[in-house]
Coordinates of C-alpha atoms and ligand atoms in Angstrom, one line a residue:
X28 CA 10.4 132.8 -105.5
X29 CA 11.2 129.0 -105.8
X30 CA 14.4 128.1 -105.0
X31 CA 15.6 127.1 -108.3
X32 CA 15.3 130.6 -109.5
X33 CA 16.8 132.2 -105.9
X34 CA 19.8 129.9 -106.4
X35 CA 20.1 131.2 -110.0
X36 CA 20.0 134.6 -108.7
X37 CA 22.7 133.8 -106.1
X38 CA 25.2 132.6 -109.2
X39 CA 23.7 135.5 -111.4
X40 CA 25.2 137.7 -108.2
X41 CA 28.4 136.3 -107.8
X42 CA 29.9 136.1 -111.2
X43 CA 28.1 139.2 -112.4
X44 CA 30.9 139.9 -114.6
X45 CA 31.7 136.5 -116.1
X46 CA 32.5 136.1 -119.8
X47 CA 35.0 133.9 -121.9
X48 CA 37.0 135.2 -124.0
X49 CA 37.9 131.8 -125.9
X50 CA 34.8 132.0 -127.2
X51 CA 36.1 134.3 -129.8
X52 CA 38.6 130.9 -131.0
X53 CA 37.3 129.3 -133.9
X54 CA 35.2 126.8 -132.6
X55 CA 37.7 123.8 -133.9
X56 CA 39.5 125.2 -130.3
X57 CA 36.6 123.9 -128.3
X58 CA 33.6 122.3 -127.3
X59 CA 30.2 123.8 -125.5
X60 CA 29.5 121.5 -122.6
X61 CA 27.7 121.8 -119.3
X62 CA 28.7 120.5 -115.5
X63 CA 27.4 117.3 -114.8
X64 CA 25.1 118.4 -111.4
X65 CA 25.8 117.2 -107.9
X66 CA 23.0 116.6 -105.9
X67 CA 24.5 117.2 -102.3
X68 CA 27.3 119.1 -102.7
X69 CA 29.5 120.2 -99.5
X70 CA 31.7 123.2 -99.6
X71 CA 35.2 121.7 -97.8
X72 CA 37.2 125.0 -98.9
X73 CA 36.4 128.4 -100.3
X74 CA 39.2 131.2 -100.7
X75 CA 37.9 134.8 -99.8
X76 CA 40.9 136.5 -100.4
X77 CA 40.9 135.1 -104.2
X78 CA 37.4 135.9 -104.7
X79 CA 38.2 139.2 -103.3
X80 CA 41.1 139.4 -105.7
X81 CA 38.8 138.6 -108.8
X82 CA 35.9 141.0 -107.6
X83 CA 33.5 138.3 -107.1
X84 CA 30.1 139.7 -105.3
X85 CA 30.0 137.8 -102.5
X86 CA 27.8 139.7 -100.2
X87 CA 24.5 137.6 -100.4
X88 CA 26.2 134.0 -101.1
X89 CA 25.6 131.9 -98.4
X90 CA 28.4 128.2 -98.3
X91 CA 25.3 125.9 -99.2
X92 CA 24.9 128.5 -102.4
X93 CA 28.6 128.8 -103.0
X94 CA 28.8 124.9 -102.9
X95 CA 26.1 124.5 -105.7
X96 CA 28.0 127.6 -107.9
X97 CA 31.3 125.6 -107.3
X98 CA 30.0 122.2 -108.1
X99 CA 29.2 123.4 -111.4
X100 CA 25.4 122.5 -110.6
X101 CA 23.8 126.6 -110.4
X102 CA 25.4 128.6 -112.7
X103 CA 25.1 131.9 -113.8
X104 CA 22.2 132.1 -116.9
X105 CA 24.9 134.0 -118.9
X106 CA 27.6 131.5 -118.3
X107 CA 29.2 129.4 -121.8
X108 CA 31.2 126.9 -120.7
X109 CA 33.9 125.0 -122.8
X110 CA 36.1 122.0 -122.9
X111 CA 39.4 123.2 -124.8
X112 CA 41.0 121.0 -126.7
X113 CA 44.5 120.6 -126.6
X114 CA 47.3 118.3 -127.7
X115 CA 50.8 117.4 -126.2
X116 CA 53.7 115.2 -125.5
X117 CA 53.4 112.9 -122.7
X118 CA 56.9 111.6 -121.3
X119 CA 57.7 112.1 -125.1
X120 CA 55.3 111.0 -127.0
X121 CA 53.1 113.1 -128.6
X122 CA 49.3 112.8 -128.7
X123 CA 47.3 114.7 -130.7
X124 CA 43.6 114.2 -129.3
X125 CA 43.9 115.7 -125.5
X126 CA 41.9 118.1 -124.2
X127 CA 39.7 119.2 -120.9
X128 CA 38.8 115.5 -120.4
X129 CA 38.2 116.1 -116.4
X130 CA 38.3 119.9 -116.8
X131 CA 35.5 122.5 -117.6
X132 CA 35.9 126.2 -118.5
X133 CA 33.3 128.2 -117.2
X134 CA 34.5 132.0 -118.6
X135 CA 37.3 134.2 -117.7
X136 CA 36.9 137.7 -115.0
X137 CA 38.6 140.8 -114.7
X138 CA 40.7 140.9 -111.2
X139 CA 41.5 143.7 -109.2
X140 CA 45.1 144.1 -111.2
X141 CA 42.7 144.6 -114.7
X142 CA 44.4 141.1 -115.5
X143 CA 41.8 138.5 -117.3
X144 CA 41.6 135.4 -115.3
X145 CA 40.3 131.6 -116.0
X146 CA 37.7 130.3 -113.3
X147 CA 37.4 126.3 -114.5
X148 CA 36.4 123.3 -112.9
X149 CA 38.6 119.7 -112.3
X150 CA 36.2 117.2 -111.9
X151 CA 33.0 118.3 -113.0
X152 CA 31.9 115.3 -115.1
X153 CA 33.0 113.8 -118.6
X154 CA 33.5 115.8 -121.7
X155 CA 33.6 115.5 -125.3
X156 CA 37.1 115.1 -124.6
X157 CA 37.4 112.6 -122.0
X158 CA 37.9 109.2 -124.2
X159 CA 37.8 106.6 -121.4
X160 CA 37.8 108.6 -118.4
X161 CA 34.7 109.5 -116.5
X162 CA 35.4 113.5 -116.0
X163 CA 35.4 113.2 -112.5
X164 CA 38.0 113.7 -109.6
X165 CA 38.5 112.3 -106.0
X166 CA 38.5 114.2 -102.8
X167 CA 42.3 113.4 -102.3
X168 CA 44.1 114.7 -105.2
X169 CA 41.4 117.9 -105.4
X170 CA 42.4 118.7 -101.5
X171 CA 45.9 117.9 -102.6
X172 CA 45.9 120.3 -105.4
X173 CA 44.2 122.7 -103.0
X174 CA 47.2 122.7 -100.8
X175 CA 50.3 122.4 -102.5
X176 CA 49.0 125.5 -105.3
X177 CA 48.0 127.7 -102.3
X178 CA 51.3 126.7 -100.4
X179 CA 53.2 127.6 -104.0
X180 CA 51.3 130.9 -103.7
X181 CA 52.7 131.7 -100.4
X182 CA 56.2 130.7 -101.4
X183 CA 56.2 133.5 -104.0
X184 CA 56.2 130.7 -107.0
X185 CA 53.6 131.8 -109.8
X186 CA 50.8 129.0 -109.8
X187 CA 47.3 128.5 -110.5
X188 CA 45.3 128.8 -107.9
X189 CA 42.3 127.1 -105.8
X190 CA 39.3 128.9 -105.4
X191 CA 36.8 126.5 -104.1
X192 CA 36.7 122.4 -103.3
X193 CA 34.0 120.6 -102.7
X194 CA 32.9 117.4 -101.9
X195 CA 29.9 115.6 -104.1
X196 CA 29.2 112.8 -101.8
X197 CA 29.5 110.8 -105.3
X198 CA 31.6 107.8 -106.1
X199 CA 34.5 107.9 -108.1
X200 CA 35.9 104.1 -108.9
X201 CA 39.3 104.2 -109.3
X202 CA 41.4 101.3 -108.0
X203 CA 38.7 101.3 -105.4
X204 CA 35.4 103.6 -104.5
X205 CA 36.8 106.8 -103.8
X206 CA 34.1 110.0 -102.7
X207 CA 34.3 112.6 -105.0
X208 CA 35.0 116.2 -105.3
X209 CA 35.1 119.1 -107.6
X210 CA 38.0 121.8 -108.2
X211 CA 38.1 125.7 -109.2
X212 CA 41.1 126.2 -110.5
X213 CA 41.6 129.9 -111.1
X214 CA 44.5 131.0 -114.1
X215 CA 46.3 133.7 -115.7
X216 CA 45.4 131.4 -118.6
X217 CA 44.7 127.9 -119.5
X218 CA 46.8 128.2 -122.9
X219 CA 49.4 125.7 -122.6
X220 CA 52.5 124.3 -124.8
X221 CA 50.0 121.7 -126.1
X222 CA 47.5 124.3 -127.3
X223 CA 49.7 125.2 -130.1
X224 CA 50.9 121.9 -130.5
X225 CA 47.2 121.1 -131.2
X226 CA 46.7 124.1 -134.0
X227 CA 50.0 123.0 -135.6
X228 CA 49.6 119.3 -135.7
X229 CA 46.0 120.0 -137.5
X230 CA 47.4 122.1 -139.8
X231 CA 44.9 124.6 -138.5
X232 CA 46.8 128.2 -139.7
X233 CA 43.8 130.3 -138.8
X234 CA 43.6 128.8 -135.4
X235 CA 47.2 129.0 -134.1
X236 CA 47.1 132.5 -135.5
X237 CA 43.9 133.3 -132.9
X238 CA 45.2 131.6 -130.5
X239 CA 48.8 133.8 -130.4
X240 CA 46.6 136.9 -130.7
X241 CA 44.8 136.0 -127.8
X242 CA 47.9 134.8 -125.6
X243 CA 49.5 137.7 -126.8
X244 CA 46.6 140.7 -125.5
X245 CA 46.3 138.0 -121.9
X246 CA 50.3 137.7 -121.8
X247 CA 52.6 140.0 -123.8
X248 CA 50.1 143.3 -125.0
X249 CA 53.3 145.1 -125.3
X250 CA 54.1 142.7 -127.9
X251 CA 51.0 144.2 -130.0
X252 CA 52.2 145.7 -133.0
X253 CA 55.5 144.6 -133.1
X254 CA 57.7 143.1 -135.6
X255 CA 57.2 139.6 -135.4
X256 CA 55.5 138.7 -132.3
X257 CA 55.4 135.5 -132.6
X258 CA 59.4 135.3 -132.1
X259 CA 58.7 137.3 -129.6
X260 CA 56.4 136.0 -127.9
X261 CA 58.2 132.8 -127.7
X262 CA 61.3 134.3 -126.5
X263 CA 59.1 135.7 -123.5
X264 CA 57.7 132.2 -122.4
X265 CA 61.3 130.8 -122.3
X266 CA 61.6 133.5 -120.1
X267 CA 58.7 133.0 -117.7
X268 CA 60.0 129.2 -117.9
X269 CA 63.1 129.6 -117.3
X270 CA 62.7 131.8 -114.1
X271 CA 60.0 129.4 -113.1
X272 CA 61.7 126.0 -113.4
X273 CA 64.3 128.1 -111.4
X274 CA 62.2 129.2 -108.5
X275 CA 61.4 125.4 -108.5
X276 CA 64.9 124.1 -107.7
X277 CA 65.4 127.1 -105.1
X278 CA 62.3 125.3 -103.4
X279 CA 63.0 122.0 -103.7
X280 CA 59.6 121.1 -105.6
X281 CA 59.4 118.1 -108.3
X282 CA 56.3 118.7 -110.7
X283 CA 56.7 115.1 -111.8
X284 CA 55.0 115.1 -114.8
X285 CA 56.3 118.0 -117.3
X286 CA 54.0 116.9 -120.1
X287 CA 54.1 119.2 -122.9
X288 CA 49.7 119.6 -121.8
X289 CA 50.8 120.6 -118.2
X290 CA 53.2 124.1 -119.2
X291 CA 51.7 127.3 -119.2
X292 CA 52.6 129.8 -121.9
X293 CA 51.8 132.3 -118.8
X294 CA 54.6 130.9 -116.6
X295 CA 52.4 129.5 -114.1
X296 CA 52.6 125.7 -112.1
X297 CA 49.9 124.3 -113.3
X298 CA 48.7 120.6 -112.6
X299 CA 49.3 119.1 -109.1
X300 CA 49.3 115.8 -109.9
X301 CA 52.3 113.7 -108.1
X302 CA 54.1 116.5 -107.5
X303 CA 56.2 116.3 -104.3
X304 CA 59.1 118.6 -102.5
X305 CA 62.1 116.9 -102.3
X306 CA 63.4 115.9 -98.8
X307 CA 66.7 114.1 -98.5
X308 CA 68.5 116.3 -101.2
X309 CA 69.3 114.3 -104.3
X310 CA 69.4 115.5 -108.1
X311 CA 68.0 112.2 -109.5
X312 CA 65.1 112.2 -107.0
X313 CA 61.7 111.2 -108.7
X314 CA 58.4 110.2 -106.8
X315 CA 56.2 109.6 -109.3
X316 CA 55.1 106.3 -109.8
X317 CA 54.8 106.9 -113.8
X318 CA 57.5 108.4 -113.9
X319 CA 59.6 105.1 -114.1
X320 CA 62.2 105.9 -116.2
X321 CA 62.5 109.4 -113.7
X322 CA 62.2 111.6 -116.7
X323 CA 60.9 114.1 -114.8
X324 CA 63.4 114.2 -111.6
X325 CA 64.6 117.1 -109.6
X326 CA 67.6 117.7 -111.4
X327 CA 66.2 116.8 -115.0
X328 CA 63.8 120.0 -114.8
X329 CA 65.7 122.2 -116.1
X330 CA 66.5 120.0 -119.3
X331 CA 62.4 119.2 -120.0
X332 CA 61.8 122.6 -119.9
X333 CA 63.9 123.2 -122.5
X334 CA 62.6 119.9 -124.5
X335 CA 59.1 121.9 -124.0
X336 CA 59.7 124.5 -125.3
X337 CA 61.4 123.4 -128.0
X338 CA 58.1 121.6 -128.8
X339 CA 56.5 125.6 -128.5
X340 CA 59.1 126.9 -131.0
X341 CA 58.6 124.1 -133.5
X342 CA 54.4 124.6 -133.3
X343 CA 55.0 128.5 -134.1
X344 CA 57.5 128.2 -136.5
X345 CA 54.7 128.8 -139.5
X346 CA 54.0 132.2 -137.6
X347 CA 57.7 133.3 -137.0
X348 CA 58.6 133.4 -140.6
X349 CA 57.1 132.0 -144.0
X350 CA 60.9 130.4 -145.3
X351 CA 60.9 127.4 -142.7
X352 CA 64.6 127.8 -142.9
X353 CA 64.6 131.2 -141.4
X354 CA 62.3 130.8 -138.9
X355 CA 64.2 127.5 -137.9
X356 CA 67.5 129.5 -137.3
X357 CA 65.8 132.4 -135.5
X358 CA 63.5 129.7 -132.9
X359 CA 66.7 128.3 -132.4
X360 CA 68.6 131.5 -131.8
X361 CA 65.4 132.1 -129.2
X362 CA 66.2 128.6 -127.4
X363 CA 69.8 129.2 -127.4
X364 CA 68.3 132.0 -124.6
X365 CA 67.2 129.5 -122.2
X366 CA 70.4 128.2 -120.4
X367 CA 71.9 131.4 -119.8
X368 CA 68.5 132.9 -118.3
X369 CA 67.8 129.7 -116.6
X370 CA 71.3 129.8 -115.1
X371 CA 71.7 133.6 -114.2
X372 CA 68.1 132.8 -112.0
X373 CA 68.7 129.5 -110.8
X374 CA 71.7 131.4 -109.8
X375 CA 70.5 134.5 -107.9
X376 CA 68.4 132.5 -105.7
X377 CA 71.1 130.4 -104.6
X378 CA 73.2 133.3 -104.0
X379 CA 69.8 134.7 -101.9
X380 CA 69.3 130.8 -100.4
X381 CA 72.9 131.4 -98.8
X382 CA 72.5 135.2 -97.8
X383 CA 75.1 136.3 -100.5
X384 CA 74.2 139.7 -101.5
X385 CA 77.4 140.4 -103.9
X386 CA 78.8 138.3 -106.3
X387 CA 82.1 135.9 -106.8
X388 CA 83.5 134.1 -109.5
X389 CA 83.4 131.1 -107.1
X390 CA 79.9 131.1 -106.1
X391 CA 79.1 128.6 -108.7
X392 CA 81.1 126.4 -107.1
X393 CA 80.3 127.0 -103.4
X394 CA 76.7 126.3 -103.9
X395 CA 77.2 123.1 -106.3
X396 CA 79.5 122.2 -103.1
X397 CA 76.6 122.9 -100.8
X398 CA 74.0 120.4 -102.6
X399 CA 76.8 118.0 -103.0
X400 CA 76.9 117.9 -99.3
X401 CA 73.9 117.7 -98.5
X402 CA 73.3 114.9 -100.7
X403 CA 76.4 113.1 -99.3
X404 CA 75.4 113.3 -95.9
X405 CA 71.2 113.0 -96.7
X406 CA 70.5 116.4 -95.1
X407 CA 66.5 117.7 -95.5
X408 CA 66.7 120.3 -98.7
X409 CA 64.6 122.4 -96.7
X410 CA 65.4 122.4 -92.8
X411 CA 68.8 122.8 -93.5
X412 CA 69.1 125.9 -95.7
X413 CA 66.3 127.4 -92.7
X414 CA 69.4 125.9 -90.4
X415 CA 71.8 128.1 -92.0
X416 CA 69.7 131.1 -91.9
X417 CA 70.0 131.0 -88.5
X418 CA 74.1 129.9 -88.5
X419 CA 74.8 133.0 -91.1
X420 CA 73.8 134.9 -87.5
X421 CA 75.2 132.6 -84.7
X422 CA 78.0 131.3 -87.2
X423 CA 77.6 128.2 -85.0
X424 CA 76.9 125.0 -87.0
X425 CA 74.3 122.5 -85.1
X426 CA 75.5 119.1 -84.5
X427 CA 73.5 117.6 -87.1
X428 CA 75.8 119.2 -89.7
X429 CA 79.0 118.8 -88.5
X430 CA 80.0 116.4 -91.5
X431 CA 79.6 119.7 -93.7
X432 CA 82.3 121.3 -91.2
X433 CA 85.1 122.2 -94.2
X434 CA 82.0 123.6 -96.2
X435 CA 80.8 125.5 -93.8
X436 CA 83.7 127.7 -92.8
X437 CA 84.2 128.2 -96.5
X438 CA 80.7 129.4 -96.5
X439 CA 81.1 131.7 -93.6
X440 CA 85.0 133.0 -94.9
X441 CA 82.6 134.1 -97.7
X442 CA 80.1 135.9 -95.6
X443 CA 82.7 138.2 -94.1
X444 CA 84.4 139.3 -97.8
X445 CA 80.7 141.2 -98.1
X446 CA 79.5 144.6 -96.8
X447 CA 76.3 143.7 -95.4
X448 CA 76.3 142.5 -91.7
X449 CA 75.5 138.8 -90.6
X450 CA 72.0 139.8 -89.6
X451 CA 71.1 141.1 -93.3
X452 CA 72.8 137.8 -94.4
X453 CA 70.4 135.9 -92.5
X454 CA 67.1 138.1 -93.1
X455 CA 68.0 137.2 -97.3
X456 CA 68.1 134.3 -96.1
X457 CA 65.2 133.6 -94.1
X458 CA 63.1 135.2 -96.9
X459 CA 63.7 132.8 -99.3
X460 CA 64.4 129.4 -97.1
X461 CA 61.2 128.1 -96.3
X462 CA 60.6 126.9 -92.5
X463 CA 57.0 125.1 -93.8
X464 CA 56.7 123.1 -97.1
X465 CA 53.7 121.1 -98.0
X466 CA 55.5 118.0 -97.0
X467 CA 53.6 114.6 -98.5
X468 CA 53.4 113.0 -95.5
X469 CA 51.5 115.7 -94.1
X470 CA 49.1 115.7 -96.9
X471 CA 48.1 112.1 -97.0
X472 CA 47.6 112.7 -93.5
X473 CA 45.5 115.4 -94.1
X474 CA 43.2 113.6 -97.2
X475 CA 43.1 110.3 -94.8
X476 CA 41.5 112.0 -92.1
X477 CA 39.1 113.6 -94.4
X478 CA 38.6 110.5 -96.2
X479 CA 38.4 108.1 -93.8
X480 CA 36.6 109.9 -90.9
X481 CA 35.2 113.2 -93.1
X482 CA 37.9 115.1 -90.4
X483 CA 38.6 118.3 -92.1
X484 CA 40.6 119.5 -89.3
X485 CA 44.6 118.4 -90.3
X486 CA 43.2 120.0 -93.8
X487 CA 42.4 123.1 -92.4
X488 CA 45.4 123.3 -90.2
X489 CA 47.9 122.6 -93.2
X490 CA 46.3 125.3 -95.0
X491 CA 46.6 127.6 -92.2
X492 CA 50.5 126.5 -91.6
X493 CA 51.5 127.2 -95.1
X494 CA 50.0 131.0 -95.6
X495 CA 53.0 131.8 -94.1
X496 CA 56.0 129.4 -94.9
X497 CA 58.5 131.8 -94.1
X498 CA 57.3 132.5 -90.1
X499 CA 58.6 130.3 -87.2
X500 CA 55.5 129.9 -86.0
X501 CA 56.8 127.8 -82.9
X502 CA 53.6 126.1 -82.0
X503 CA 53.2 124.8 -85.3
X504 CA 56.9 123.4 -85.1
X505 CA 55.9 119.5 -86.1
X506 CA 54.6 120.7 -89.4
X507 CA 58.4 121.6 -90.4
X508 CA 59.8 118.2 -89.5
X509 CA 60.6 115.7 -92.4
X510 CA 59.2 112.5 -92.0
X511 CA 60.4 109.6 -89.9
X512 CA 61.3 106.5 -91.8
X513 CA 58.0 105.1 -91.4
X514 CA 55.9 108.2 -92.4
X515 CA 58.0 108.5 -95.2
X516 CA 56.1 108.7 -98.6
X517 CA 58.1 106.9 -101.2
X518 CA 56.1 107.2 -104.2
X519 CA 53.6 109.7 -105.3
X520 CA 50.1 109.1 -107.7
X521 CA 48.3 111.0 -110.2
X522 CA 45.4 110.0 -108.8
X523 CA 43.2 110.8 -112.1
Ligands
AMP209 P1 46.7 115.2 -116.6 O1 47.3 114.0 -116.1 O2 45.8 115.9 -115.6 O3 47.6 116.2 -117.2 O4 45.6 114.8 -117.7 C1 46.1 114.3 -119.0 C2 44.9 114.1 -119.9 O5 44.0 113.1 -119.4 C3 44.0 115.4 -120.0 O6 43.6 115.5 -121.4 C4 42.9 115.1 -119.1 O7 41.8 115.9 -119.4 C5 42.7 113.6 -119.2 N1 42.1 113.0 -118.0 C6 42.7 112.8 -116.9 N2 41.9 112.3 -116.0 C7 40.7 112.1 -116.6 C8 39.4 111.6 -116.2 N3 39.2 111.1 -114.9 N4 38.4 111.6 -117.1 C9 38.6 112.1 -118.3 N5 39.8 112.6 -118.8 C10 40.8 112.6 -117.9
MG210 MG1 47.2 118.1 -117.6

């Protein structure tokens, strides 16, 4: 057997059960299009326990074979793969002609949960839909994806996920020659806000109408059948937002650019671009260096969600009722739901944050007092809720927080008016504060290293550090610590 065909055989093997169902889409949705191949392609990162999860067939697949699958350069002989075109507002402005410029679908697989999954590739070479750009990706941003979505992951926060990065040994120019690398990203769907911005704004019925069926049967198949799905489904993607944009305040992560194109109608974080967790506590915090107006800053989230899907609501109005007027009042109706479910989460995890297990009319204010505080007196987001888990059980307050002093013996009056006993307090608590967050200094750490001396090792131990973000781990102690001034990463890139 040559080894063309043996390497076929090893794709044919592991994504035995590949299909896509996009394909059913009219074809105005997308366009057929094939990797661009990689001659010497290096696997830097492969995640068993996702390929596991999507019943991949792993058994004969050797990491020279899995790096040819996962550059895009041996697929399956089955495979279809598609660039899907999409639309969306960026920093708000919309723009019609977007689309999988870097980005290549190569099908959807069944997981272990029954759930239909999206295996595509970020940086696989340019597509009908790439204007200018050159399709590709460089090794920093893909390891950088690779570890902040698997870190989400292991906070609990629903992502999309990494299944495989590789290095092509291929230029990228971007400000200078960068090496390149591709990405599988793996997704409860790749059907974003801009998706049906794009059907609407081409006045394409027929095609907003597939593409709600088909978000629908992945997302909602309860909603099958019902009385106007559409409102429906709406109303359950302000849902998955709002809980989402909540979980990302109770972490302290900044997506930095809430484009329209980067929200899921699934709920999931999707595109790690100059994403960053906040560090010194402040609500107007904003590392990207796009982002110059800070549009998209820690405490704006909340509001651009809202924007977004207001930009969702608008797209499906034709589908939520044929008088424009009516379907108007009930989209709005729908948004009006946002704020109070975005509240009552944001909410509940604050209460959790601080080991509250009941409720009191003055929470509201005790937390809002907490992040006042720590943004007064520049405390780490992070360390010092962890800090507190442990006070809730000492009720000692470390020396670094004694400016918070008032606050705290409010905070700990409050732990005594509940049943549950300081220890429960501060087991809540420790399951929700974070010791380990993928801290940007860490990561450009990391992506230099690999870069600059092809060390994978600071990779590999980040990775291994943020499986379990909510253990001590005592040897790994460093990894917790914010920067110093001078590691201290002021601004964050795209990188595309
Ligand atoms: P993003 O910033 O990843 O949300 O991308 C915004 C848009 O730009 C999407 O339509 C991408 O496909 C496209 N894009 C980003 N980088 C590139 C690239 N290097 N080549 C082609 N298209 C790109
Ligand atoms: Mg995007």
């Amino acid at each position: 057997m040559s080894d063309r065909v043996q390497n076929e055989t090893s794709a044919d093997r592991l994504l035995n059960a590949l299909g896509n169902v996009y394909l059913r889409l009219p074809e105005s949705a997308y366009a057929r299009h094939t990797p661009q191949p990689v001659e010497q392609p290096q696997l830097i990162y492969f995640n068993r326990a996702l390929a596991q999860e999507l019943k991949l067939n792993l058994d004969l697949s050797n990491d020279e074979q899995l790096a040819h699958i996962f550059a895009g350069t041996h697929l399956p002989q089955h495979a279809q793969p598609i660039a899907l075109a999409y639309a969306g507002h960026q920093f708000g402005y919309f723009n019609p002609h977007m689309g999988d410029g870097r980005a290549l679908l190569l099908g959807t697989v069944e997981d272990q949960n029954g759930h239909l999954r999206d295996l595509q590739f970020k940086g696989s070479g340019p597509t009908p839909y790439s204007r200018r750009g050159d399709g590709l990706a460089a090794l920093g941003p893909v390891l950088r994806e690779t570890i902040v979505s698997e870190a989400m992951q292991a906070l609990g926060i629903a992502t999309t996920r990494t299944l495989a990065a590789i290095a092509t040994h291929q230029p990228v120019y971007r400000e200078k020659k960068l090496p390149g690398a591709v990405l599988t990203r793996v997704a409860r769907s790749h059907i974003r806000i801009g998706t049906f911005e794009y059907c609407a704004a081409r006045g394409d019925q027929a095609l907003l109408r597939a593409y709600l069926d088909l978000a629908i049967e992945r997302h909602d198949p309860d909603l099958i059948g019902m009385a106007n799905p559409a409102l429906a489904f709406l109303k359950r993607v302000i849902a998955r937002q709002a809980s989402l944009i909540a979980q990302w305040m109770q972490i302290g992560f900044i997506h930095g650019v809430m484009n329209t194109d980067n929200m899921t109608v699934s709920g999931e974080t999707i595109d790690y671009g100059p994403c960053a967790f906040i560090d010194h506590f402040s609500h107007d915090k904003c590392f990207s260096s796009i982002d110059e107006m800070g549009r998209y800053a820690y405490g704006n989230q909340p509001k651009i969600g809202l924007w977004n899907l207001t930009r969702l609501a608008q797209a499906l109005l034709s589908e939520i009722d044929p008088d424009q007027d009516k379907a108007i009042e009930l989209a709005r109706a729908a948004l009006e739901e946002f704020q109070p479910l975005y509240t009552h989460e944001w909410l509940k995890a604050m209460r959790a944050k601080l080991g509250l297990y009941t409720r009191e009319e003055t929470d509201q204010a005790l937390i809002k007092d907490c992040l006042d505080q720590f943004e007064a007196h520049k405390l780490d987001f992070t360390l010092t809720f962890r800090d507190l888990s442990e006070a809730a059980q000492s009720q000692k307050i470390s020396a670094a927080y004694l400016p918070m002093q008032d606050w705290f013996d409010q905070w700990q009056a409050r732990l005594t008016r509940q049943p549950q006993s300081r220890d429960e307090a501060s087991a809540l608590m420790r399951s929700v504060n974070p010791r380990f967050i993928p801290r940007t200094h860490r990561i450009e750490e990391a992506i230099e290293a690999a870069i600059t001396t092809d060390d994978y090792s600071l990779f590999h131990t980040l990775m291994r550090v943020l499986a379990k973000p909510y253990e001590e781990q005592p040897l790994m102690a460093a990894y917790a610590e914010p920067p110093r001034d001078d590691e201290r990463v002021l601004v964050t890139f795209c990188g595309t």
